Coordinates of C-alpha atoms in Angstrom, one line a residue:
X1 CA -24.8 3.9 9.2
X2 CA -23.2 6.3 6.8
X3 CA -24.7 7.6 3.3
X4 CA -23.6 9.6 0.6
X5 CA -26.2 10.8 -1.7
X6 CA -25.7 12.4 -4.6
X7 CA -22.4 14.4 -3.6
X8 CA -20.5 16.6 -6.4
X9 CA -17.4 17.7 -5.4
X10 CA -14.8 19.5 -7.1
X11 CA -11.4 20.3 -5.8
X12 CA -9.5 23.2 -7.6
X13 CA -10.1 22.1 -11.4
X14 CA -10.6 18.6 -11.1
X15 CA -13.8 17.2 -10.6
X16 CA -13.5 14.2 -8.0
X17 CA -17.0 13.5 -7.5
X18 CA -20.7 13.7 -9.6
X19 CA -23.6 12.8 -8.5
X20 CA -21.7 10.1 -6.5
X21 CA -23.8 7.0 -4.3
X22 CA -22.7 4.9 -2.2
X23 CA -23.7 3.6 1.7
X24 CA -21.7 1.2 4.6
X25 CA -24.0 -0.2 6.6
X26 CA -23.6 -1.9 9.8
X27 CA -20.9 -4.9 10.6
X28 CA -19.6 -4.6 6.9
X29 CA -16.1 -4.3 5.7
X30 CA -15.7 -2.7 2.7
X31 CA -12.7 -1.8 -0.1
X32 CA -12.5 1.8 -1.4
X33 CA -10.2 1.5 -4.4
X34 CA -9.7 3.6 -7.6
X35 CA -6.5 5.0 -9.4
X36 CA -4.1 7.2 -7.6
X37 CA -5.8 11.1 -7.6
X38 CA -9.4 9.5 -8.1
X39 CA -10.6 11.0 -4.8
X40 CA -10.5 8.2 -1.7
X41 CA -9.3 10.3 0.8
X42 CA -11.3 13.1 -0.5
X43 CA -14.0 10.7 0.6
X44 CA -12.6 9.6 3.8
X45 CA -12.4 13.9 4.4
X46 CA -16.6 13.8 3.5
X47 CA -17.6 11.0 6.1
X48 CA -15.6 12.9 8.5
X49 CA -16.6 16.4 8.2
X50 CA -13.3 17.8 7.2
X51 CA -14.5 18.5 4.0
X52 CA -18.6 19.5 3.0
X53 CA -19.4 18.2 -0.8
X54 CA -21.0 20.7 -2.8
X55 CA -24.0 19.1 -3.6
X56 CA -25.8 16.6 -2.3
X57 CA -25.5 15.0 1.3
X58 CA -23.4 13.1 3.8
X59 CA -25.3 11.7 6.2
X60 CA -24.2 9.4 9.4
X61 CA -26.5 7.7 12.4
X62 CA -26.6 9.6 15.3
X63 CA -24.7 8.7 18.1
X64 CA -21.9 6.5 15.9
X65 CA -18.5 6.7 17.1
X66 CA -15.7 7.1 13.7
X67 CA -12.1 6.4 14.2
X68 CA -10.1 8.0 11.1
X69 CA -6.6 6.8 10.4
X70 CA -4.6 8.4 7.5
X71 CA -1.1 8.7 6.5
X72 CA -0.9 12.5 8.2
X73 CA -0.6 11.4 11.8
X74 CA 1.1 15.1 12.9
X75 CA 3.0 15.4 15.5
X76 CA 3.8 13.1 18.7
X77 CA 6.6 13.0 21.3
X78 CA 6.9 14.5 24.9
X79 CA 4.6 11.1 26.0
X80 CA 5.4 7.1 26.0
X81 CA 3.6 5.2 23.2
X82 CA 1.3 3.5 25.4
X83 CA 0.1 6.7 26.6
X84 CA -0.3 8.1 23.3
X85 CA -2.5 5.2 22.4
X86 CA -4.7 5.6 24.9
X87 CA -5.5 9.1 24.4
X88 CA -7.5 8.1 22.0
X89 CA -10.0 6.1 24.4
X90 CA -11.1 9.6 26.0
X91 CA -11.0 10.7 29.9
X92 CA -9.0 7.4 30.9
X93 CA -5.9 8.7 29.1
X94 CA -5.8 12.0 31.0
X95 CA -6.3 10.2 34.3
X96 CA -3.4 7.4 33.6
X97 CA -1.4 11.0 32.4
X98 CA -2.0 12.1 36.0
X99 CA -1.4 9.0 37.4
X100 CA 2.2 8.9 35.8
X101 CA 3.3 12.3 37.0
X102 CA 2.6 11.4 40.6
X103 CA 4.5 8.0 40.2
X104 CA 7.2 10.7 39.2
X105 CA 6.4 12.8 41.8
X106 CA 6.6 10.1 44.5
X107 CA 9.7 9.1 43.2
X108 CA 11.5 12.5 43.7
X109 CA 13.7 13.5 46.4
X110 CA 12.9 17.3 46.0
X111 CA 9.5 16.7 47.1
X112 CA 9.3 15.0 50.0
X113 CA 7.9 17.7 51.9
X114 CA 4.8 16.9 50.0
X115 CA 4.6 13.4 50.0
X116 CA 1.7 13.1 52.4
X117 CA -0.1 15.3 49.7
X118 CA 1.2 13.3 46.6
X119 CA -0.4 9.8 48.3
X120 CA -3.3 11.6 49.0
X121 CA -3.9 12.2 45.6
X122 CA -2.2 9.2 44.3
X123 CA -4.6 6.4 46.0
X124 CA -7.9 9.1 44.7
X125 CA -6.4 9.2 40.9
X126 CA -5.8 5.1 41.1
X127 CA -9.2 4.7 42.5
X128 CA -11.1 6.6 39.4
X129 CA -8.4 4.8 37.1
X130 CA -9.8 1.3 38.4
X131 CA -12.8 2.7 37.9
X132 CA -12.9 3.6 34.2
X133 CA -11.5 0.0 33.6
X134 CA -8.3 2.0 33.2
X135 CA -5.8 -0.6 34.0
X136 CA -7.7 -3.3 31.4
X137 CA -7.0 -0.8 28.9
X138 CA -3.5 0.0 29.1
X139 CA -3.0 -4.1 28.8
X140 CA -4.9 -3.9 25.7
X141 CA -2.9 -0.8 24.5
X142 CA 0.3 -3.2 25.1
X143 CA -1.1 -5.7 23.6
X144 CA -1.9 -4.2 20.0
X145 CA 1.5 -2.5 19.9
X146 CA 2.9 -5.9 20.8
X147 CA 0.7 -6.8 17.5
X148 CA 2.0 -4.2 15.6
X149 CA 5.7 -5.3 16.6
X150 CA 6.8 -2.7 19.1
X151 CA 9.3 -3.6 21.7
X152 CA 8.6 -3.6 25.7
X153 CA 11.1 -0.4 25.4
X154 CA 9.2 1.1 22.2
X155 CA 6.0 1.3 24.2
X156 CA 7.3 3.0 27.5
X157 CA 9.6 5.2 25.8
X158 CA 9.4 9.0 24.1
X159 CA 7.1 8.6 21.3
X160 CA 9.1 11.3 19.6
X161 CA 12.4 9.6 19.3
X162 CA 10.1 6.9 16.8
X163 CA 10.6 7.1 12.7
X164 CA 7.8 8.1 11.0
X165 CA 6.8 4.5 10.1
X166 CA 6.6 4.1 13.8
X167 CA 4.9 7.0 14.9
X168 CA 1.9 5.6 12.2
X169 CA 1.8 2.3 13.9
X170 CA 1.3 4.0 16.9
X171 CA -1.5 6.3 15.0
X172 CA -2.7 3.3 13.8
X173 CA -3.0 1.5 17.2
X174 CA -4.3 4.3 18.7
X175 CA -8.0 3.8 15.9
X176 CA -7.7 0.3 16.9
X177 CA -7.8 0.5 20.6
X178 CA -10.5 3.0 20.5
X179 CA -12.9 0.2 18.4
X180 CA -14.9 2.5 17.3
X181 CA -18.4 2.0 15.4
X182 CA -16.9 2.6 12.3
X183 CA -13.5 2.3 11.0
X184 CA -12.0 4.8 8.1
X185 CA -8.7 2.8 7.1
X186 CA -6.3 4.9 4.8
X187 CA -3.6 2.4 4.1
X188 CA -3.0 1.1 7.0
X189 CA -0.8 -1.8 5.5
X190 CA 1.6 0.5 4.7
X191 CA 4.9 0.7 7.2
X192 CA 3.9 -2.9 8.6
X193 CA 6.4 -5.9 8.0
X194 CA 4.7 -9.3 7.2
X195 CA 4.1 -10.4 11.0
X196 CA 2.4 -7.3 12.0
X197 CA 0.4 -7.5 8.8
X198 CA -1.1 -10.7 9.4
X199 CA -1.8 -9.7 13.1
X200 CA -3.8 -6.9 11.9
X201 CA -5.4 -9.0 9.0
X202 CA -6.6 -11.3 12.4
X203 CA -7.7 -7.9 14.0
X204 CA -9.5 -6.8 11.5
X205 CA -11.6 -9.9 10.8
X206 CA -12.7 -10.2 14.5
X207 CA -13.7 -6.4 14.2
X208 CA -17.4 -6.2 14.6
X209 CA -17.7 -2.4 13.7
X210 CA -18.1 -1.4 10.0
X211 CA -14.8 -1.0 8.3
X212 CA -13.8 1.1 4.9
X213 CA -10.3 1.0 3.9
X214 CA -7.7 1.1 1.5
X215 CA -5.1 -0.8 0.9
X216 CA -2.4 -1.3 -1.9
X217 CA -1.7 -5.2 -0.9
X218 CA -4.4 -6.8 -2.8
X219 CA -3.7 -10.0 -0.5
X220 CA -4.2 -8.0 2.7
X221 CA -7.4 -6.3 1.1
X222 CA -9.0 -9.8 -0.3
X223 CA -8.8 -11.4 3.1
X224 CA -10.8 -8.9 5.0
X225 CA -13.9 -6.7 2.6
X226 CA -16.7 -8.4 1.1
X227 CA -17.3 -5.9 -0.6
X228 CA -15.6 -3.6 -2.9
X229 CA -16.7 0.3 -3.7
X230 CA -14.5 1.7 -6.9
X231 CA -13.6 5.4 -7.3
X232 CA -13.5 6.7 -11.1
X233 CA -14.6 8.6 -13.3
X234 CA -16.3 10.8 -10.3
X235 CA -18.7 8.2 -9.6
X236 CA -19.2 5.1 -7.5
X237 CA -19.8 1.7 -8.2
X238 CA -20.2 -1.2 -5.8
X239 CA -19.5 -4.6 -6.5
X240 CA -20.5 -7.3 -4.1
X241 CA -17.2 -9.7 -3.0
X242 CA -13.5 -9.6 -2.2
X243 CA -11.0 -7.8 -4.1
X244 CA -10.5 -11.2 -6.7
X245 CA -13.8 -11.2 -7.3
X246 CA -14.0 -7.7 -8.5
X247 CA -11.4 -7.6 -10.9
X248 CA -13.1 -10.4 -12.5
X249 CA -16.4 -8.3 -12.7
X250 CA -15.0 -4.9 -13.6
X251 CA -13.1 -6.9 -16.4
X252 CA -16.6 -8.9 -17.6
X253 CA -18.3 -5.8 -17.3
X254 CA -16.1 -3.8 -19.5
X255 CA -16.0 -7.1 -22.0
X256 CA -19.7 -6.6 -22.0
X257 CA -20.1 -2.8 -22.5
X258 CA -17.8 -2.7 -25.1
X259 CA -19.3 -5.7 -26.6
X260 CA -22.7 -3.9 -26.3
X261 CA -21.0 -0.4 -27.5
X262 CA -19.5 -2.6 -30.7
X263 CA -23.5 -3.6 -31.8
X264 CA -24.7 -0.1 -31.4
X265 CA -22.1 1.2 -33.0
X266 CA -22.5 -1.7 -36.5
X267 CA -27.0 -0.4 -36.5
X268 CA -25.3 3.1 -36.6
X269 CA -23.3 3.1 -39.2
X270 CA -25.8 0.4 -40.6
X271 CA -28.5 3.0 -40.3
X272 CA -26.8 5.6 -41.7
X273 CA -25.7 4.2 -44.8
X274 CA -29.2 3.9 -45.7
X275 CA -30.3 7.4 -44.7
X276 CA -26.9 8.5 -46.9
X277 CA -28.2 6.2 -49.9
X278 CA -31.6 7.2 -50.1
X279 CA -32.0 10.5 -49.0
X280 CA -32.1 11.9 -52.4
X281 CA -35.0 9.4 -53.3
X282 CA -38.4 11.4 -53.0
X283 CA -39.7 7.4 -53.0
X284 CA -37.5 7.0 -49.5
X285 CA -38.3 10.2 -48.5
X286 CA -40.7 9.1 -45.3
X287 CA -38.3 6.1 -44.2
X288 CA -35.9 7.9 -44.6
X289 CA -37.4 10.7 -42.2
X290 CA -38.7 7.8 -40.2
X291 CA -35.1 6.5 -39.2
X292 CA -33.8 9.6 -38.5
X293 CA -35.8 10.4 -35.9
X294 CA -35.3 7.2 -34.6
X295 CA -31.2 7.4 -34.8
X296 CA -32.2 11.1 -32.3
X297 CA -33.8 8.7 -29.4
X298 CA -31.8 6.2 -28.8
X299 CA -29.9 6.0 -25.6
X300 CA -26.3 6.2 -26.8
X301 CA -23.8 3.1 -24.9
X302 CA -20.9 4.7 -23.9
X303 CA -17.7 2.9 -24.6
X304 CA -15.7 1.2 -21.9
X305 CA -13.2 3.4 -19.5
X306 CA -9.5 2.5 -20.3
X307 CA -7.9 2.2 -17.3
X308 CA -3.9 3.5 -18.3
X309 CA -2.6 0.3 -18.0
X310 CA 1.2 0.3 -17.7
X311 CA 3.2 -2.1 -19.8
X312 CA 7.1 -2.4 -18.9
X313 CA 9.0 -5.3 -20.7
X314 CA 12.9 -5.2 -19.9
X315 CA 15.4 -5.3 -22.4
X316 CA 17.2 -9.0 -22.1
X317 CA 20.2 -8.1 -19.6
X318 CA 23.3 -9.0 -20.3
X319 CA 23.8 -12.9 -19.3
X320 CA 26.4 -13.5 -16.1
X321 CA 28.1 -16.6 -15.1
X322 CA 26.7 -19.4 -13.2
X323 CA 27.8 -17.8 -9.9
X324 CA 26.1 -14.4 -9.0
X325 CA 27.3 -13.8 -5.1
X326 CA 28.6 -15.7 -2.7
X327 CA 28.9 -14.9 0.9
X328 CA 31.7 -17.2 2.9
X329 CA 31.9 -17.0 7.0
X330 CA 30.2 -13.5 7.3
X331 CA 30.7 -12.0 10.6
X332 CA 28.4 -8.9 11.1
X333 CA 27.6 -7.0 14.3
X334 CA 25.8 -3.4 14.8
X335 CA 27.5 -2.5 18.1
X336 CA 27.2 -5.6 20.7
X337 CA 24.4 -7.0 19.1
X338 CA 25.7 -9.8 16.7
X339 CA 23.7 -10.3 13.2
X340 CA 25.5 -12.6 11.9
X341 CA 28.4 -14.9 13.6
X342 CA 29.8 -17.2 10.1
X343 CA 26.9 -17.1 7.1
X344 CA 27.3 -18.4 4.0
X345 CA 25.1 -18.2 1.5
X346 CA 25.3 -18.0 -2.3
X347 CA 23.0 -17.0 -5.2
X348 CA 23.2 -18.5 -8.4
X349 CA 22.6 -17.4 -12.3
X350 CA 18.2 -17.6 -12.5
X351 CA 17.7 -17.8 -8.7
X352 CA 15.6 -15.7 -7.3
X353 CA 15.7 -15.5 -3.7
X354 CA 13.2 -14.1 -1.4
X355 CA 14.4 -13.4 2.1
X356 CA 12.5 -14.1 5.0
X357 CA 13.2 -13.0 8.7
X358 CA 11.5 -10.9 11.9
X359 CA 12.4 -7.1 12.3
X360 CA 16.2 -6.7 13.2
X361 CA 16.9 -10.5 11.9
X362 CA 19.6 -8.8 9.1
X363 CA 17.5 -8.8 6.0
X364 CA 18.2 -5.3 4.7
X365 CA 21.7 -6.2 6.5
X366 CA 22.1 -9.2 4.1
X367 CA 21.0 -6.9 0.6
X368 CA 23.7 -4.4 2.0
X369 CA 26.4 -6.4 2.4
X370 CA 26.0 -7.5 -1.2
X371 CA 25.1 -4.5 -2.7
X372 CA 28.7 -3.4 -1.1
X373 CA 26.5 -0.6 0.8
X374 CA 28.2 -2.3 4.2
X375 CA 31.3 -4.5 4.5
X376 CA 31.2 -7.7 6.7
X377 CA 33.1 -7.5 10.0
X378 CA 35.1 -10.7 8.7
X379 CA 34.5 -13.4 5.6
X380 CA 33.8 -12.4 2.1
X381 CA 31.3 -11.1 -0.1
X382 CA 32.6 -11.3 -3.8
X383 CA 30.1 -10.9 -6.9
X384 CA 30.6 -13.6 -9.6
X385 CA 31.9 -12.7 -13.6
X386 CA 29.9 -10.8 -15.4
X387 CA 27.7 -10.1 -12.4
X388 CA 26.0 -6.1 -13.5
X389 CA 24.0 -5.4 -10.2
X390 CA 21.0 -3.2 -9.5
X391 CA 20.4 -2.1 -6.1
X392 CA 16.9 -0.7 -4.6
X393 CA 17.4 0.4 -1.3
X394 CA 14.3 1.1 1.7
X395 CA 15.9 4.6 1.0
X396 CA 16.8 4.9 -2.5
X397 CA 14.8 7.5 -2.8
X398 CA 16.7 9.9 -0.9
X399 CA 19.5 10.2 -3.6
X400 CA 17.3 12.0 -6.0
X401 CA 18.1 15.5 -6.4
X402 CA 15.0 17.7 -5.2
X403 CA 15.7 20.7 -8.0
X404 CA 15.5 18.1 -10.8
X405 CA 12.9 17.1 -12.9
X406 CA 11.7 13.6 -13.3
X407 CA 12.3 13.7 -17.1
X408 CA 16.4 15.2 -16.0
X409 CA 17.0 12.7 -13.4
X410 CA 16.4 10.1 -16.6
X411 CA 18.5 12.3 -18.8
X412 CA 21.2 12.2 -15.9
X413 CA 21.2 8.5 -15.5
X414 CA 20.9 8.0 -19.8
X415 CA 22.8 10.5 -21.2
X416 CA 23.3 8.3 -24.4
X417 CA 20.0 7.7 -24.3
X418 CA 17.3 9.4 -27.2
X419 CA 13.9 11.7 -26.1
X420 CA 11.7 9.3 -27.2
X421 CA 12.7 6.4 -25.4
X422 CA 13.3 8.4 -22.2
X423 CA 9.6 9.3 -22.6
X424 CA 8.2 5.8 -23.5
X425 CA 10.4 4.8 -20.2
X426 CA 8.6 7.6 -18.0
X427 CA 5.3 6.6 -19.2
X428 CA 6.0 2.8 -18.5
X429 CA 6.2 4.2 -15.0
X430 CA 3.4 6.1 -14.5
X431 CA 5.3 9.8 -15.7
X432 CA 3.0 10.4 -18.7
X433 CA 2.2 14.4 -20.1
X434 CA 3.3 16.9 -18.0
X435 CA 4.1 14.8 -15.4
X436 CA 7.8 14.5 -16.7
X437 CA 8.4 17.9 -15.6
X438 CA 8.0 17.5 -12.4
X439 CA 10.8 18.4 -9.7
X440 CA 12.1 15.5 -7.5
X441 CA 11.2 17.3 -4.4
X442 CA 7.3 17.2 -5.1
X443 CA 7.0 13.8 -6.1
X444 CA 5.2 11.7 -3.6
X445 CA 6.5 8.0 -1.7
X446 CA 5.1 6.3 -4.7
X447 CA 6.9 8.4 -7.7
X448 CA 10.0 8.8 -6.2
X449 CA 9.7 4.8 -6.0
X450 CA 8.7 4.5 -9.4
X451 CA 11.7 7.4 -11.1
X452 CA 14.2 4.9 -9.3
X453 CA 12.9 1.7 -10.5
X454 CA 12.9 3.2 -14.5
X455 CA 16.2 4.5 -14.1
X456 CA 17.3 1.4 -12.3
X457 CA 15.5 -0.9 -15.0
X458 CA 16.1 0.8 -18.2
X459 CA 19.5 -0.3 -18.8
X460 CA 19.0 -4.0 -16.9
X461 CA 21.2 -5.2 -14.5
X462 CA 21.5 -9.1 -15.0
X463 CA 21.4 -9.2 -10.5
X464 CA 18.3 -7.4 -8.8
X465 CA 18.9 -6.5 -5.6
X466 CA 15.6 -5.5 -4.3
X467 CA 14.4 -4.1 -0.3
X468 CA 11.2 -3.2 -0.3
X469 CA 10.1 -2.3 -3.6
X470 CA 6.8 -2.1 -3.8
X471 CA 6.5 -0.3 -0.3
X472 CA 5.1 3.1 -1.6
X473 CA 3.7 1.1 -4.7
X474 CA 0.2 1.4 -5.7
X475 CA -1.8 -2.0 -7.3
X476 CA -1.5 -1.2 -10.4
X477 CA 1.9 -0.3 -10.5
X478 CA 2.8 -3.2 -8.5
X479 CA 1.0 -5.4 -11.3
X480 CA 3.6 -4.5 -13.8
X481 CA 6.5 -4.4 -11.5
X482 CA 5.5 -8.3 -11.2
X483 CA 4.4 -8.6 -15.1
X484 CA 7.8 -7.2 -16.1
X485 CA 10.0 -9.3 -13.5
X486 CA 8.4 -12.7 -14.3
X487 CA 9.8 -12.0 -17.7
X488 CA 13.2 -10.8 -16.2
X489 CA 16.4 -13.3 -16.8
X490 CA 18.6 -12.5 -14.7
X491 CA 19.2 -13.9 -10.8
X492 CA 17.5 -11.7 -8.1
X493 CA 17.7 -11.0 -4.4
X494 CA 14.8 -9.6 -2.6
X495 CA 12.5 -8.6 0.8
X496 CA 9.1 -8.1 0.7
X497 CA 6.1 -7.7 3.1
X498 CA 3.7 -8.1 0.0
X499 CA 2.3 -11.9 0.0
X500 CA 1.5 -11.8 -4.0
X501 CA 4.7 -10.0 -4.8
X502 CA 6.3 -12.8 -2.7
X503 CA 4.0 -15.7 -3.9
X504 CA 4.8 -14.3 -7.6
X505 CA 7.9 -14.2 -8.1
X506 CA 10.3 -16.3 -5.1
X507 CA 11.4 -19.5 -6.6
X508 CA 13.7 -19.7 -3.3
X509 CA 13.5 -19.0 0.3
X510 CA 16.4 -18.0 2.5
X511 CA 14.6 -17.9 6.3
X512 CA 17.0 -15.7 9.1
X513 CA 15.9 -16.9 12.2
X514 CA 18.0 -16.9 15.6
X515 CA 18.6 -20.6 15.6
X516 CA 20.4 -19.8 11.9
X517 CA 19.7 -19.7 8.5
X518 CA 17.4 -22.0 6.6
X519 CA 17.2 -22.1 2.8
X520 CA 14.1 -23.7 1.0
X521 CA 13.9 -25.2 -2.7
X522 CA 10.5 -24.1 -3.7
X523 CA 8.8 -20.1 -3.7
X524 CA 7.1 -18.5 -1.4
X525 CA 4.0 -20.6 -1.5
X526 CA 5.8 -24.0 -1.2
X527 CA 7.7 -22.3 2.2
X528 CA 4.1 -21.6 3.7
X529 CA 2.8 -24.8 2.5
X530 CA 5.7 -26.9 3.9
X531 CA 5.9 -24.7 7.3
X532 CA 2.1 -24.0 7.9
X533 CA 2.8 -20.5 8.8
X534 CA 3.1 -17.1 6.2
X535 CA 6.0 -15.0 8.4
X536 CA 8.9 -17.0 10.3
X537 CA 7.5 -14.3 13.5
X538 CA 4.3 -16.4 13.3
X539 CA 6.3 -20.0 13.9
X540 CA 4.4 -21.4 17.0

């Protein structure tokens, strides 16, 4: 269905692409993965025709339909988010647009002197609407934004007054609707809490288009491709299988080229300590000759790519007492709406609590209150001897100062602290080089996440407090966030949409449902094992 052959492509300095193959064919879904900057949505930008490679060829079937979804969704509002989804299912949407400004029309007093005119045209526009299956469609437009979590209200009302997160499930749903031939996924897991997650997951399997996405939730991503296409270097390799399966092959693959590299290089050096030796001897003189021109043809084995891999190990925290926080007969409401009417709860020295809830159940609610970020309506919230907290907020990020530089904003937090370990710190996280020098106000979702988590980590809190840490996380920083806090001491508190994060390092549940608060013994995996469900939303 779609073929790159050969492309080169070159963006500015960097090269992103040489002599680069690759093809998705028909029915199959497929995982485009590679380090941050290797080039995927460059890619994404070359099946679409946004971008032209500079050599070589893109080539699609005639006639195929593409649906593109990427974190840029531009602008929306002035129409309901039903409407806006539908849009992207061609003339339909203009008729239902039509159709929606006569209903308005009927409806107003001003006009009566026209109604005769309006029902005219309102019974023509509702007879073409029948017609293009129009009324099918807007029922399955509710019923993927009911997937994707959006309220009754959400979908009829002004797609403007959504949050961006919002606005790119409704982007999202809009690609999904259309079911086109092929699928372009840009992290389409991002945004989504653990309900809508698995709802798309479900989507996505029953798909019978060709799919190529990318995703930063290796559990999502593993469920769905068979097969898995790798960015780096400029080229692309395909390995057949799910995301689990690759990393085992791109790590025996690299065990075998360096093994290979290793035995070239011992005949090398083997060979040229004889041509050293005995190229003085007139009696060598024609073996030596002989090898020589041997050493010139062979096919050189390049060594193995080192990926950068980030290594973080904390410092041992400070230890607390037994009792970390306690929460007795919390009252908590956001206007009328109660969150929570008498909770208690309490978190103890080497828990580590994940919380588990639907959308508006009071999980960031819960981190707040202990974090001291909100203060109950009645009860208490107290924080145990010893207790040193650190606090990662959905919007910790916004506290950074845009004129600084990554490197300052470590300086700020460390002043004690010397050059050299503020560096090694930055380069734990991804801030390696130049990179250090970077002002706050350039840094991307994912770096911003990162500068707050070193200067959060560095000097450890002995309580982690975490919402939503590895939302703008990519996999491989999100393997050492999990390498480094299985090591960690110290109690934590956390929310998570990320099923491996989750799986990795719960060893309790808390569960916020309406009926009230469950707590469970085991991690996240003895919770879905014991409830037969992955997200308390999906409790049948």
């Amino acid at each position: 269905m779609i073929r790159l052959d050969n492309i080169s492509k070159q963006n500015g300095h960097q090269i992103v692409f040489i002599e680069a193959s690759a093809a998705l064919n028909k029915g199959e879904k497929v995982g485009l993965v590679g380090p941050n900057g290797a080039g995927k949505t460059t890619l994404f930008r070359l099946i679409t025709g946004q971008e032209q490679p500079d050599e070589g060829q893109v080539s699609t079937d005639r006639g195929i339909t593409i649906g593109y979804f990427s974190q840029d969704v531009g602008e929306m509002s002035g129409r309901s988010a039903v409407s806006e989804v539908m849009d992207g299912a061609g003339p339909v949407s203009e008729v239902a647009a039509e159709l929606a400004e006569l209903e308005a029309a009927m409806a107003d007093p001003d006009r009566a002197d026209e109604m005769e005119d309006i029902i005219a045209r309102y019974g023509e526009v509702q007879g073409r609407f029948e017609e293009l299956g129009g009324y099918a469609l807007e029922g399955r437009a509710r019923e993927v934004l009911a997937g994707l979590a959006f309220s009754q209200e959400m979908m009829d009302g002004d797609v403007g007054a959504l949050s961006g997160g919002w606005k790119m499930r409704v982007a999202l749903a809009r690609i999904l609707l259309m079911r086109p031939d092929v699928m372009l996924l840009d992290e389409p897991s991002n945004h989504l809490d653990l309900e809508s997650l698995i709802w798309l997951e479900e989507f996505l399997k029953g798909y019978e288009g060709a799919l190529l996405m990318t995703s930063h939730d290796r559990e999502f991503m593993d469920r769905i491709v068979k097969r898995i296409v790798e960015i780096d270097g400029g080229t692309l390799t395909t390995y057949s299988g799910g995301y689990e399966f690759y990393v085992e092959q791109r790590a025996l693959a690299e065990k075998q080229q360096q093994a290979q590299f290793d035995r070239q290089q011992a005949m090398l050096a083997k060979e040229l300590r004889f041509i050293e030796r005995f190229k003085a001897r007139a009696s060598h003189a024609a073996q030596v000759q002989s090898r020589v021109k041997n050493l010139e043809k062979i096919e050189r084995v390049e060594p193995p790519k080192r990926r950068q891999t980030i290594v973080f190990e904390f410092p041992s925290a400070p230890r607390s007492g037994e009792d970390v926080a306690s929460l007795k007969n919390v009252h908590k409401s956001y206007g009328s709406r109660p969150i929570y009417e008498g909770l208690d709860f309490q978190v103890r020295r080497k828990e580590r609590w994940c919380v588990m809830g639907v959308n508006g159940a009071g999980k960031s609610t819960l981190l707040k209150l202990i974090a001291g970020a909100t203060t109950p309506d009645d009860g208490t919230v107290s924080l145990g001897a010893s207790v040193k907290m650190g606090y990662f907020a959905q919007h910790a990020m916004d506290i950074l100062e845009g004129e600084r530089t990554v490197f300052q904003s470590l300086e700020d937090s460390f002043p004690q602290a010397g050059q050299g370990s503020l560096r090694a710190l930055a380069g734990c996280f991804g801030f390696s080089g130049d990179d250090v020098e970077k002002r706050c106000r350039v840094l991307s979702g994912g770096e911003k996440a990162r500068l707050v988590m070193a200067q959060m980590l560095f000097d450890p809190p002995n309580f982690l407090v975490l919402d939503e840490p590895t939302n703008h996380l990519d996999l491989a920083t999100k393997e050492m966030l999990i390498k480094a806090l299985s090591d960690y001491e110290g109690a934590m508190l956390f929310v998570s949409h990320d099923r491996h994060f989750l799986a990795a390092l719960s060893n309790r549940v808390l569960e916020l449902t309406p009926e009230g608060i469950h707590t469970y013994g085991g991690g996240y995996t003895e919770y879905v094992a014991r409830n037969g469900y992955e997200a308390p939303g999906l409790h049948s």
